[in-house]
Amino acid sequence: MKMKKFINQPQNLVPELLEGLALAFPDKVRLVGNKLVVRVVPKDRRKVRVVTLGGSGHEPGLSGFVGEGMLDISVAGEIFAAPGAPRCIEAIRMAASESDAGVLFVVLNHAGDVMSANITMDMAKREGRNVKMILTHEDISGGPNPEDRRGLVGFLPVYKVAGAAAEQGCSLDACLAIAERMQQNMRTLAVAVRTATHPATGQPIFELGDDEMEIGMGQHGEAGTGRMQLKSADETADIMLDPLLEDLRVKPGEELLVILNGAGATTLMELLIIFRRVAHVLRDKGIKLVRSRVGEFITTQEQAGFQMMIARMDPELIRLWDAPCDAPYFVVR
Amino acid sequence: MTETIRQPELARMFAAAAACVRSEHARLSELDSIAGDGDHGATMLRVVDRLESAVAPGSSGDLKVLLKDAGWSILGVDGGASSCLLGTFFAGMADTESDASALDCRGFTAACEAGLQAASRQSKAQPGDKTMMDALVPAVAALRAAADSGTLLIDALRSAADAARAGAESTRNLIARHGRAKHLGEKTRGHQDPGATSVALLFEGFYRGLAETKGDAGYA
């Protein structure tokens, strides 16, 4: 099928979307050059900066979470491709020059992102900058080896709690420890039912039969591992929730944050129906659902499907999750 | 007979490499759409633009400066793992003891080895994992074998290009074990890896570019 998208020149997708973001939220974010999204009002010099990087085409991720109480700088790459090290080191230098407390660099586990981040960290070290990196890797479809687990929507609670800790004046080590604790206590699984088209090439990203769904789908539409007949909302919720609870070894009485993230073309109606089932199952198992979000936080164009994320919370993580923040696509008052 | 690579030779090698990639970019995207998101050809077009402009007239005669600039410029393509590895490879080529203004067969081999070493630090992929490394590792090994046996530079480049192509073709029967495509497993078998194919095109270009300089159309 021919691509139907409202775009101009394919090579201008990224600069145009970032310009749009800055123009739509002029009190929150601005563009530096054509690929760095930064806070309009920088925080105090004594506070830690939180910087991230990632490909574009996943809006509102990742640049939509730049703002008070979350990110200070987001380095945007091309469509579905990580930005290179030159732009990342530019962001780190900028963040480091504005802060006496150091920089936390949040990286989602994807091959290109990690390579750029590693080169950037090598350079930052050589320049003697106070930067620490945290890798998010919570996608259980990658198998037992943590290195094989991709970073999916779990970036959101990591940005949130690390951003809140930084905003409250915690040290770099303390911000890193909070981010690590969030990362270690979260798990995500994704499912797709329909492919997306790459907005620059117009090509479908993968093939999926009319009556199929695929579990373990990546953020860039890269195909997953468990292909099966399309199931009902309740059955799908169960198929995804069970392995997540098992992998995180959740016990009755524990407190969970649950995030359902729409991939782009799955309706809020469907997400709410699935969420209802998740809440029921948790209740029946005696697991406490203490915080939740249902919406679109990282998308893959018009891919249909969703990511289900669960995270074990403790009083400090809940306090940081509840702290005020004011980013274009995440506001807590 | 051209036995050393200076700025003009390197410029022709990079221009020919760019031409090879440009003529095949549609195929690269097609190969990428099987296991990836289908933009590898577009990324490689941007990579070779940077490669070519790094050796444009007026660029440094110091090959180390030139290679560092080319690599850093390619890293700035923002094209994910492909541009990251290639940028690291070219920038890493500057990390040798070789003469900064001219590379003979041994010098070029040492530079490519340094580039491969730098790229290997970024990617844990080994030959057999269905990545760029399946073409890059044998190409550099072929250069080393040629340099050690005292082969002419042009013949060394020919054997490197052949080794890279054979390496790329060998990926057809492999299952991806690295990068995004690894999540596809068995489904990646039967198709050549786009990254390895790009590396083979670059090395074919290096040969053709040098062959042109000595007035030999070669295999072009």
Coordinates of C-alpha atoms in Angstrom, one line a residue:
Chain A
M1 CA 0.0 0.0 0.0
K2 CA 1.2 3.5 -0.8
M3 CA 2.4 5.6 2.1
K4 CA -0.1 8.2 3.3
K5 CA 1.7 10.7 5.5
F6 CA 1.6 14.4 5.8
I7 CA 5.3 15.1 5.2
N8 CA 7.4 17.5 3.0
Q9 CA 10.8 16.5 1.8
P10 CA 11.8 13.2 3.4
Q11 CA 15.3 14.5 4.2
N12 CA 13.8 17.4 6.2
L13 CA 11.7 15.2 8.5
V14 CA 13.8 15.5 11.6
P15 CA 14.7 19.2 11.5
E16 CA 11.0 20.0 10.7
L17 CA 9.6 17.9 13.5
L18 CA 12.0 19.3 16.1
E19 CA 11.3 22.9 14.9
G20 CA 7.6 22.1 15.4
L21 CA 8.2 20.8 18.9
A22 CA 10.1 23.9 19.9
L23 CA 7.5 26.2 18.3
A24 CA 4.6 24.3 20.0
F25 CA 6.2 24.5 23.5
P26 CA 8.2 27.7 23.4
D27 CA 8.1 28.1 27.2
K28 CA 9.6 24.6 27.8
V29 CA 12.1 23.7 25.1
R30 CA 14.3 25.2 22.4
L31 CA 16.5 23.9 19.7
V32 CA 20.3 24.3 19.7
G33 CA 21.7 23.8 16.3
N34 CA 19.2 21.5 14.5
K35 CA 19.4 18.3 16.6
L36 CA 19.7 19.3 20.3
V37 CA 16.5 19.9 22.3
V38 CA 17.2 21.7 25.5
R39 CA 15.3 23.3 28.4
V40 CA 14.3 26.9 27.9
V41 CA 15.1 27.6 31.6
P42 CA 18.2 25.8 32.6
K43 CA 18.3 24.5 36.2
D44 CA 20.7 25.8 38.9
R45 CA 24.4 25.3 38.4
R46 CA 24.6 23.2 41.5
K47 CA 22.3 20.5 40.1
V48 CA 23.0 17.4 38.0
R49 CA 22.1 17.6 34.2
V50 CA 20.3 14.6 32.6
V51 CA 21.1 14.0 29.0
T52 CA 19.8 11.4 26.6
L53 CA 20.1 10.4 22.9
G54 CA 18.0 8.5 20.5
G55 CA 16.7 8.2 16.9
S56 CA 13.7 10.2 15.7
G57 CA 10.4 9.0 14.4
H58 CA 9.3 7.8 17.8
E59 CA 7.5 11.0 19.0
P60 CA 6.9 12.1 21.7
G61 CA 10.0 10.0 22.6
L62 CA 12.6 11.1 23.4
S63 CA 12.7 14.9 23.0
G64 CA 9.2 15.4 24.3
F65 CA 10.5 14.7 27.8
V66 CA 12.9 17.6 28.0
G67 CA 11.7 20.0 30.7
E68 CA 11.8 20.8 34.4
G69 CA 12.0 17.7 36.5
M70 CA 13.0 15.4 33.6
L71 CA 15.6 15.8 30.8
D72 CA 17.9 18.8 30.3
I73 CA 19.1 17.9 26.8
S74 CA 17.9 15.3 24.2
V75 CA 20.2 14.6 21.3
A76 CA 17.9 13.6 18.4
G77 CA 19.1 11.3 15.6
E78 CA 17.8 10.6 12.2
I79 CA 14.6 8.5 11.6
F80 CA 15.1 5.3 13.6
A81 CA 18.8 5.9 13.8
A82 CA 21.0 7.1 16.8
P83 CA 22.8 10.4 16.6
G84 CA 26.5 10.1 16.1
A85 CA 29.1 10.8 18.8
P86 CA 30.0 14.4 17.5
R87 CA 26.5 15.7 18.4
C88 CA 26.4 13.7 21.7
I89 CA 29.7 15.1 22.9
E90 CA 28.5 18.6 22.0
A91 CA 25.5 18.0 24.3
I92 CA 27.7 16.6 27.1
R93 CA 30.0 19.6 26.9
M94 CA 27.1 22.0 27.0
A95 CA 25.5 20.2 30.0
A96 CA 28.9 19.9 31.8
S97 CA 29.7 23.6 31.3
E98 CA 26.4 24.6 32.8
S99 CA 26.7 22.4 35.9
D100 CA 29.0 22.0 38.8
A101 CA 27.4 18.7 39.8
G102 CA 28.0 16.6 36.6
V103 CA 26.0 14.9 33.9
L104 CA 23.9 11.7 33.9
F105 CA 23.8 10.2 30.4
V106 CA 20.7 8.0 29.9
V107 CA 21.1 5.5 27.0
L108 CA 18.6 3.0 25.7
N109 CA 20.1 -0.3 24.8
H110 CA 20.1 -0.4 21.0
A111 CA 23.3 -1.1 19.0
G112 CA 23.7 2.3 17.4
D113 CA 22.8 4.2 20.5
V114 CA 25.3 2.3 22.6
M115 CA 28.1 2.7 20.2
S116 CA 27.6 6.5 20.0
A117 CA 27.3 6.6 23.7
N118 CA 30.5 4.7 24.3
I119 CA 32.5 6.9 21.9
T120 CA 31.0 9.9 23.6
M121 CA 31.9 8.6 27.1
D122 CA 35.5 7.9 26.0
M123 CA 35.9 11.5 24.7
A124 CA 34.2 12.9 27.8
K125 CA 36.6 11.0 30.0
R126 CA 39.6 12.2 28.0
E127 CA 38.3 15.7 28.5
G128 CA 38.0 15.1 32.2
R129 CA 34.3 15.7 32.4
N130 CA 32.2 14.4 35.3
V131 CA 29.7 12.2 33.3
K132 CA 28.1 8.9 34.3
M133 CA 26.1 6.7 32.0
I134 CA 23.1 4.5 32.7
L135 CA 21.9 1.9 30.1
T136 CA 18.3 1.0 30.2
H137 CA 17.6 -2.6 29.0
E138 CA 14.3 -4.0 30.2
D139 CA 12.8 -5.8 27.2
I140 CA 12.4 -9.4 28.4
S141 CA 12.0 -10.7 24.8
G142 CA 15.8 -10.4 24.5
G143 CA 16.2 -13.5 26.7
P144 CA 18.1 -13.8 30.0
N145 CA 21.3 -12.0 29.0
P146 CA 20.9 -8.3 30.1
E147 CA 23.0 -7.2 27.1
D148 CA 20.4 -8.7 24.8
R149 CA 17.5 -6.8 26.3
R150 CA 16.5 -3.6 24.5
G151 CA 15.6 -0.4 26.1
L152 CA 11.9 0.3 25.5
V153 CA 9.4 2.5 27.3
G154 CA 11.2 2.0 30.6
F155 CA 13.2 5.1 29.7
L156 CA 10.2 7.0 31.0
P157 CA 10.3 6.1 34.7
V158 CA 14.2 6.4 34.5
Y159 CA 14.0 9.9 33.1
K160 CA 11.3 10.7 35.7
V161 CA 13.0 9.5 38.8
A162 CA 16.5 10.5 37.8
G163 CA 15.2 13.9 36.6
A164 CA 13.4 14.5 39.9
A165 CA 16.4 13.5 42.0
A166 CA 18.6 15.9 40.0
E167 CA 16.0 18.7 40.3
Q168 CA 16.0 18.1 44.1
G169 CA 19.7 18.6 44.2
C170 CA 20.9 15.0 44.6
S171 CA 24.6 14.3 43.7
L172 CA 25.5 12.6 40.5
D173 CA 26.2 9.3 42.3
A174 CA 22.8 9.5 44.0
C175 CA 21.0 10.3 40.7
L176 CA 22.8 7.3 39.1
A177 CA 21.9 5.0 42.0
I178 CA 18.2 6.0 41.7
A179 CA 18.3 5.5 37.9
E180 CA 20.0 2.1 38.4
R181 CA 17.4 1.0 41.0
M182 CA 14.6 2.0 38.6
Q183 CA 16.2 0.2 35.7
Q184 CA 16.8 -3.0 37.7
N185 CA 13.2 -3.1 38.9
M186 CA 11.4 -2.7 35.6
R187 CA 10.5 -5.1 32.7
T188 CA 8.8 -4.5 29.4
L189 CA 7.3 -6.6 26.7
A190 CA 6.0 -5.4 23.3
V191 CA 3.4 -6.7 20.9
A192 CA 2.6 -5.6 17.3
V193 CA -0.4 -6.3 15.1
R194 CA 0.3 -4.1 12.1
T195 CA 3.5 -2.7 10.5
A196 CA 4.6 0.9 10.1
T197 CA 6.0 2.6 7.1
H198 CA 9.4 4.2 7.3
P199 CA 8.6 7.8 6.7
A200 CA 11.7 8.5 4.6
T201 CA 11.7 5.4 2.4
G202 CA 7.9 4.7 2.3
Q203 CA 8.6 1.0 2.8
P204 CA 6.9 -1.2 5.4
I205 CA 9.2 -2.0 8.2
F206 CA 8.1 -5.7 8.5
E207 CA 5.4 -8.0 7.2
L208 CA 2.7 -9.4 9.4
G209 CA -0.3 -11.5 8.3
D210 CA -3.8 -10.0 8.6
D211 CA -4.8 -12.2 11.4
E212 CA -1.4 -12.3 13.3
M213 CA 0.2 -10.6 16.1
E214 CA 3.9 -10.7 17.1
I215 CA 5.2 -10.5 20.7
G216 CA 8.7 -9.1 21.3
M217 CA 8.4 -6.4 18.6
G218 CA 11.2 -3.8 18.9
Q219 CA 10.9 -0.1 18.9
H220 CA 12.0 0.3 15.3
G221 CA 9.6 -2.3 14.0
E222 CA 12.3 -4.9 14.0
A223 CA 10.5 -8.2 14.1
G224 CA 10.0 -10.1 17.3
T225 CA 10.1 -13.8 18.1
G226 CA 6.7 -14.9 19.1
R227 CA 4.2 -14.8 16.1
M228 CA 0.7 -16.1 16.8
Q229 CA -2.9 -15.7 15.8
L230 CA -4.4 -12.4 16.9
K231 CA -6.0 -12.8 20.4
S232 CA -8.6 -10.9 22.4
A233 CA -7.6 -8.0 24.7
D234 CA -7.8 -10.1 27.8
E235 CA -5.9 -13.0 26.4
T236 CA -3.2 -10.7 25.1
A237 CA -2.9 -8.9 28.4
D238 CA -2.5 -12.3 30.1
I239 CA 0.1 -13.6 27.6
M240 CA 2.2 -10.4 28.2
L241 CA 1.7 -9.9 31.9
D242 CA 2.5 -13.4 33.1
P243 CA 6.1 -13.5 31.8
L244 CA 6.7 -9.9 33.0
L245 CA 5.6 -10.8 36.6
E246 CA 7.6 -14.0 36.4
D247 CA 10.8 -12.3 35.1
L248 CA 10.6 -9.6 37.8
R249 CA 9.7 -12.2 40.4
V250 CA 6.9 -10.1 41.7
K251 CA 5.4 -11.3 45.0
P252 CA 1.9 -10.7 46.4
G253 CA 1.9 -7.5 48.4
E254 CA 4.5 -5.7 46.3
E255 CA 3.8 -2.4 44.7
L256 CA 3.9 -1.9 40.9
L257 CA 3.9 0.9 38.5
V258 CA 2.3 -0.2 35.2
I259 CA 2.7 1.7 31.9
L260 CA 0.9 0.8 28.7
N261 CA 2.5 2.5 25.7
G262 CA 0.6 2.7 22.4
A263 CA 2.9 2.1 19.4
G264 CA 1.2 4.8 17.3
A265 CA -2.0 3.3 15.7
T266 CA -3.5 1.3 18.6
T267 CA -6.4 3.2 20.0
L268 CA -6.7 4.5 23.5
M269 CA -9.9 2.4 23.7
E270 CA -7.9 -0.8 23.2
L271 CA -5.2 0.3 25.6
L272 CA -7.8 1.0 28.3
I273 CA -9.5 -2.3 27.8
I274 CA -6.1 -4.1 28.2
F275 CA -5.2 -2.0 31.2
R276 CA -8.5 -3.0 32.9
R277 CA -7.5 -6.6 32.5
V278 CA -4.0 -6.0 33.9
A279 CA -5.5 -4.2 36.9
H280 CA -7.9 -7.1 37.5
V281 CA -5.2 -9.8 37.3
L282 CA -2.9 -7.8 39.7
R283 CA -5.8 -7.4 42.1
D284 CA -6.5 -11.2 42.0
K285 CA -2.9 -12.0 42.6
G286 CA -2.7 -9.6 45.6
I287 CA -0.2 -7.3 43.9
K288 CA -0.7 -3.6 44.5
L289 CA -1.1 -1.3 41.5
V290 CA 0.2 1.9 43.0
R291 CA 0.9 4.1 39.9
S292 CA -0.1 3.8 36.3
R293 CA 0.1 5.6 32.9
V294 CA -1.8 4.7 29.7
G295 CA -0.9 6.6 26.5
E296 CA 1.7 7.2 23.9
F297 CA 5.2 7.8 25.2
I298 CA 7.3 6.2 22.4
T299 CA 5.8 5.3 19.1
T300 CA 6.8 3.7 15.8
Q301 CA 4.9 5.8 13.3
E302 CA 1.6 4.1 12.6
Q303 CA 2.6 0.7 13.9
A304 CA -0.3 -0.9 15.8
G305 CA 0.5 -2.6 19.0
F306 CA 1.7 -1.6 22.5
Q307 CA 4.4 -2.0 25.1
M308 CA 3.5 -3.2 28.6
M309 CA 5.9 -2.2 31.3
I310 CA 5.8 -3.1 35.0
A311 CA 8.1 -1.7 37.7
R312 CA 8.5 -2.6 41.3
M313 CA 8.3 0.6 43.3
D314 CA 9.5 1.6 46.8
P315 CA 8.6 4.7 48.8
E316 CA 11.5 6.7 47.4
L317 CA 10.8 5.8 43.8
I318 CA 7.1 6.6 44.3
R319 CA 8.0 10.0 45.8
L320 CA 10.3 10.8 42.8
W321 CA 7.7 9.5 40.3
D322 CA 5.2 11.9 41.9
A323 CA 7.5 14.9 42.0
P324 CA 6.5 17.8 39.8
C325 CA 7.7 18.0 36.3
D326 CA 6.9 20.0 33.2
A327 CA 8.0 18.5 29.9
P328 CA 6.0 18.9 26.6
Y329 CA 4.6 15.4 26.9
F330 CA 4.8 14.7 30.6
V331 CA 3.5 17.0 33.2
V332 CA 3.1 16.3 36.9
R333 CA 1.8 19.1 39.2
Chain B
M1 CA 53.2 2.2 -11.0
T2 CA 51.5 3.7 -8.0
E3 CA 53.1 2.2 -4.9
T4 CA 52.1 4.8 -2.4
I5 CA 48.9 6.5 -1.5
R6 CA 49.1 10.2 -1.0
Q7 CA 46.2 12.7 -0.9
P8 CA 45.4 12.6 -4.6
E9 CA 45.3 8.7 -4.6
L10 CA 43.2 8.6 -1.5
A11 CA 40.9 11.2 -3.1
R12 CA 40.4 8.9 -6.1
M13 CA 40.0 5.8 -3.9
F14 CA 37.3 7.5 -1.8
A15 CA 35.6 8.9 -5.0
A16 CA 35.4 5.5 -6.5
A17 CA 34.2 4.0 -3.3
A18 CA 31.4 6.6 -3.3
A19 CA 30.5 5.8 -6.9
C20 CA 30.3 2.1 -6.1
V21 CA 28.0 2.7 -3.1
R22 CA 25.8 5.2 -5.1
S23 CA 25.2 2.7 -7.9
E24 CA 24.0 0.1 -5.4
H25 CA 22.2 2.1 -2.8
A26 CA 18.8 0.9 -3.8
R27 CA 19.9 -2.7 -3.3
L28 CA 21.4 -1.8 0.1
S29 CA 18.1 -0.5 1.3
E30 CA 16.2 -3.5 -0.1
L31 CA 18.6 -5.9 1.8
D32 CA 18.1 -3.8 4.9
S33 CA 14.3 -3.9 4.7
I34 CA 14.5 -7.7 5.2
A35 CA 15.9 -7.5 8.7
G36 CA 16.0 -3.8 9.4
D37 CA 14.1 -0.6 8.6
G38 CA 15.2 -0.3 5.0
D39 CA 17.3 2.9 5.3
H40 CA 20.8 1.5 5.0
G41 CA 21.1 2.7 1.4
A42 CA 20.1 6.2 2.4
T43 CA 22.6 6.2 5.3
M44 CA 25.4 5.0 3.1
L45 CA 24.7 7.8 0.6
R46 CA 25.3 10.2 3.4
V47 CA 28.4 8.3 4.5
V48 CA 30.0 8.4 1.1
D49 CA 29.1 12.1 0.7
R50 CA 31.1 12.8 3.8
L51 CA 33.9 10.5 2.7
E52 CA 34.3 12.3 -0.6
S53 CA 34.1 15.8 0.8
A54 CA 36.8 14.9 3.4
V55 CA 39.3 14.5 0.5
A56 CA 38.0 17.4 -1.6
P57 CA 40.6 19.6 -3.3
G58 CA 42.3 21.8 -0.8
S59 CA 42.0 19.2 2.0
S60 CA 45.1 18.3 4.1
G61 CA 48.0 16.5 2.6
D62 CA 48.5 14.9 6.0
L63 CA 46.7 11.6 5.6
K64 CA 46.3 11.2 9.4
V65 CA 44.5 14.5 9.6
L66 CA 42.4 13.6 6.6
L67 CA 41.4 10.2 7.9
K68 CA 40.5 11.6 11.3
D69 CA 38.4 14.3 9.7
A70 CA 36.7 11.8 7.4
G71 CA 35.9 9.5 10.3
W72 CA 34.6 12.2 12.5
S73 CA 32.5 13.6 9.7
I74 CA 31.0 10.2 9.1
L75 CA 30.2 9.8 12.8
G76 CA 28.2 13.0 12.4
V77 CA 25.9 11.3 9.8
D78 CA 23.7 10.3 12.7
G79 CA 23.0 7.0 10.9
G80 CA 23.0 4.6 13.8
A81 CA 25.4 1.7 14.0
S82 CA 26.5 1.7 10.4
S83 CA 27.8 5.3 10.3
C84 CA 29.2 4.8 13.8
L85 CA 31.3 1.8 12.9
L86 CA 32.5 3.2 9.5
G87 CA 33.3 6.5 11.1
T88 CA 35.2 4.7 13.8
F89 CA 37.0 2.7 11.2
F90 CA 38.2 5.7 9.2
A91 CA 39.1 7.8 12.2
G92 CA 40.9 4.8 13.6
M93 CA 43.0 4.4 10.5
A94 CA 44.9 7.5 11.6
D95 CA 46.1 5.8 14.8
T96 CA 49.3 4.2 13.3
E97 CA 53.0 4.9 13.2
S98 CA 52.9 5.1 9.4
D99 CA 54.1 8.1 7.5
A100 CA 51.6 10.9 7.6
S101 CA 51.9 12.0 4.0
A102 CA 52.2 8.7 2.1
L103 CA 51.1 5.1 2.7
D104 CA 52.7 2.2 1.0
C105 CA 51.2 -1.3 1.0
R106 CA 52.5 -1.9 4.6
G107 CA 51.4 1.5 5.7
F108 CA 47.9 1.2 4.3
T109 CA 47.6 -2.3 5.8
A110 CA 48.7 -1.0 9.2
A111 CA 46.2 1.8 8.9
C112 CA 43.3 -0.5 8.0
E113 CA 44.3 -2.8 10.9
A114 CA 44.2 0.2 13.3
G115 CA 40.8 1.1 11.9
L116 CA 39.5 -2.4 12.3
Q117 CA 40.8 -2.5 15.9
A118 CA 39.0 0.8 16.7
A119 CA 35.7 -0.5 15.1
S120 CA 36.1 -3.8 17.1
R121 CA 36.2 -1.9 20.3
Q122 CA 32.8 -0.5 19.5
S123 CA 31.1 -3.7 18.2
K124 CA 31.4 -7.0 19.9
A125 CA 30.4 -8.7 16.6
Q126 CA 32.7 -11.4 15.3
P127 CA 32.9 -12.8 11.8
G128 CA 30.0 -15.2 11.5
D129 CA 27.5 -12.9 13.3
K130 CA 26.2 -11.5 10.0
T131 CA 27.4 -7.9 10.3
M132 CA 29.9 -5.5 8.6
M133 CA 32.7 -7.5 10.3
D134 CA 32.1 -10.4 7.9
A135 CA 33.5 -8.3 5.1
L136 CA 35.9 -6.0 7.0
V137 CA 37.8 -8.7 8.9
P138 CA 38.7 -10.8 5.8
A139 CA 39.5 -7.7 3.7
V140 CA 42.0 -6.5 6.3
A141 CA 43.4 -10.0 6.7
A142 CA 43.9 -10.2 2.9
L143 CA 45.8 -6.9 3.0
R144 CA 48.0 -8.2 5.7
A145 CA 48.8 -11.4 3.8
A146 CA 49.6 -9.3 0.7
A147 CA 51.8 -6.9 2.6
D148 CA 53.7 -9.7 4.3
S149 CA 54.4 -11.4 0.9
G150 CA 55.6 -8.1 -0.7
T151 CA 52.7 -7.9 -3.1
L152 CA 52.2 -4.7 -5.1
L153 CA 49.7 -2.3 -3.5
I154 CA 47.2 -2.5 -6.4
D155 CA 47.2 -6.3 -6.1
A156 CA 46.8 -6.1 -2.4
L157 CA 43.8 -3.9 -2.8
R158 CA 42.4 -6.3 -5.4
S159 CA 42.6 -9.2 -3.0
A160 CA 41.2 -7.2 -0.2
A161 CA 38.2 -6.3 -2.4
D162 CA 37.8 -9.9 -3.4
A163 CA 38.0 -11.0 0.2
A164 CA 35.4 -8.4 1.3
R165 CA 33.0 -9.5 -1.4
A166 CA 33.4 -13.2 -0.6
G167 CA 32.9 -12.3 3.1
A168 CA 29.7 -10.3 2.2
E169 CA 28.4 -13.1 0.1
S170 CA 29.1 -15.6 2.9
T171 CA 26.6 -13.7 5.1
R172 CA 23.8 -15.0 2.9
N173 CA 23.8 -18.3 4.8
L174 CA 24.2 -16.9 8.3
I175 CA 21.8 -16.0 11.0
A176 CA 22.1 -12.5 12.5
R177 CA 23.5 -12.5 16.0
H178 CA 24.2 -8.8 16.5
G179 CA 22.5 -5.4 16.2
R180 CA 18.8 -5.0 15.5
A181 CA 18.6 -7.9 13.1
K182 CA 19.5 -10.5 15.7
H183 CA 16.0 -10.4 17.0
L184 CA 14.9 -12.0 13.7
G185 CA 17.0 -15.1 14.1
E186 CA 16.3 -17.7 11.5
K187 CA 14.4 -15.3 9.2
T188 CA 17.7 -13.5 8.4
R189 CA 19.1 -16.5 6.6
G190 CA 19.1 -16.4 2.8
H191 CA 19.8 -12.7 2.5
Q192 CA 23.1 -11.0 2.3
D193 CA 23.9 -8.6 5.2
P194 CA 23.6 -4.9 4.0
G195 CA 26.4 -3.6 6.2
A196 CA 28.9 -6.3 4.9
T197 CA 27.7 -5.5 1.4
S198 CA 28.5 -1.8 1.9
V199 CA 32.0 -2.7 3.1
A200 CA 32.6 -4.8 0.1
L201 CA 31.5 -1.9 -2.2
L202 CA 33.9 0.5 -0.3
F203 CA 36.9 -1.9 -0.8
E204 CA 35.9 -2.5 -4.5
G205 CA 36.0 1.3 -4.8
F206 CA 39.4 1.6 -3.1
Y207 CA 40.8 -0.8 -5.7
R208 CA 39.1 0.9 -8.7
G209 CA 40.2 4.3 -7.5
L210 CA 43.9 3.3 -7.3
A211 CA 43.6 1.3 -10.5
E212 CA 42.5 4.6 -12.2
T213 CA 45.5 6.4 -10.9
K214 CA 47.9 4.1 -12.6
G215 CA 45.9 4.4 -15.8
D216 CA 44.3 1.0 -15.6
A217 CA 40.5 0.6 -15.8
G218 CA 41.0 -2.7 -13.9
Y219 CA 37.8 -4.6 -13.2
A220 CA 35.7 -1.5 -13.6

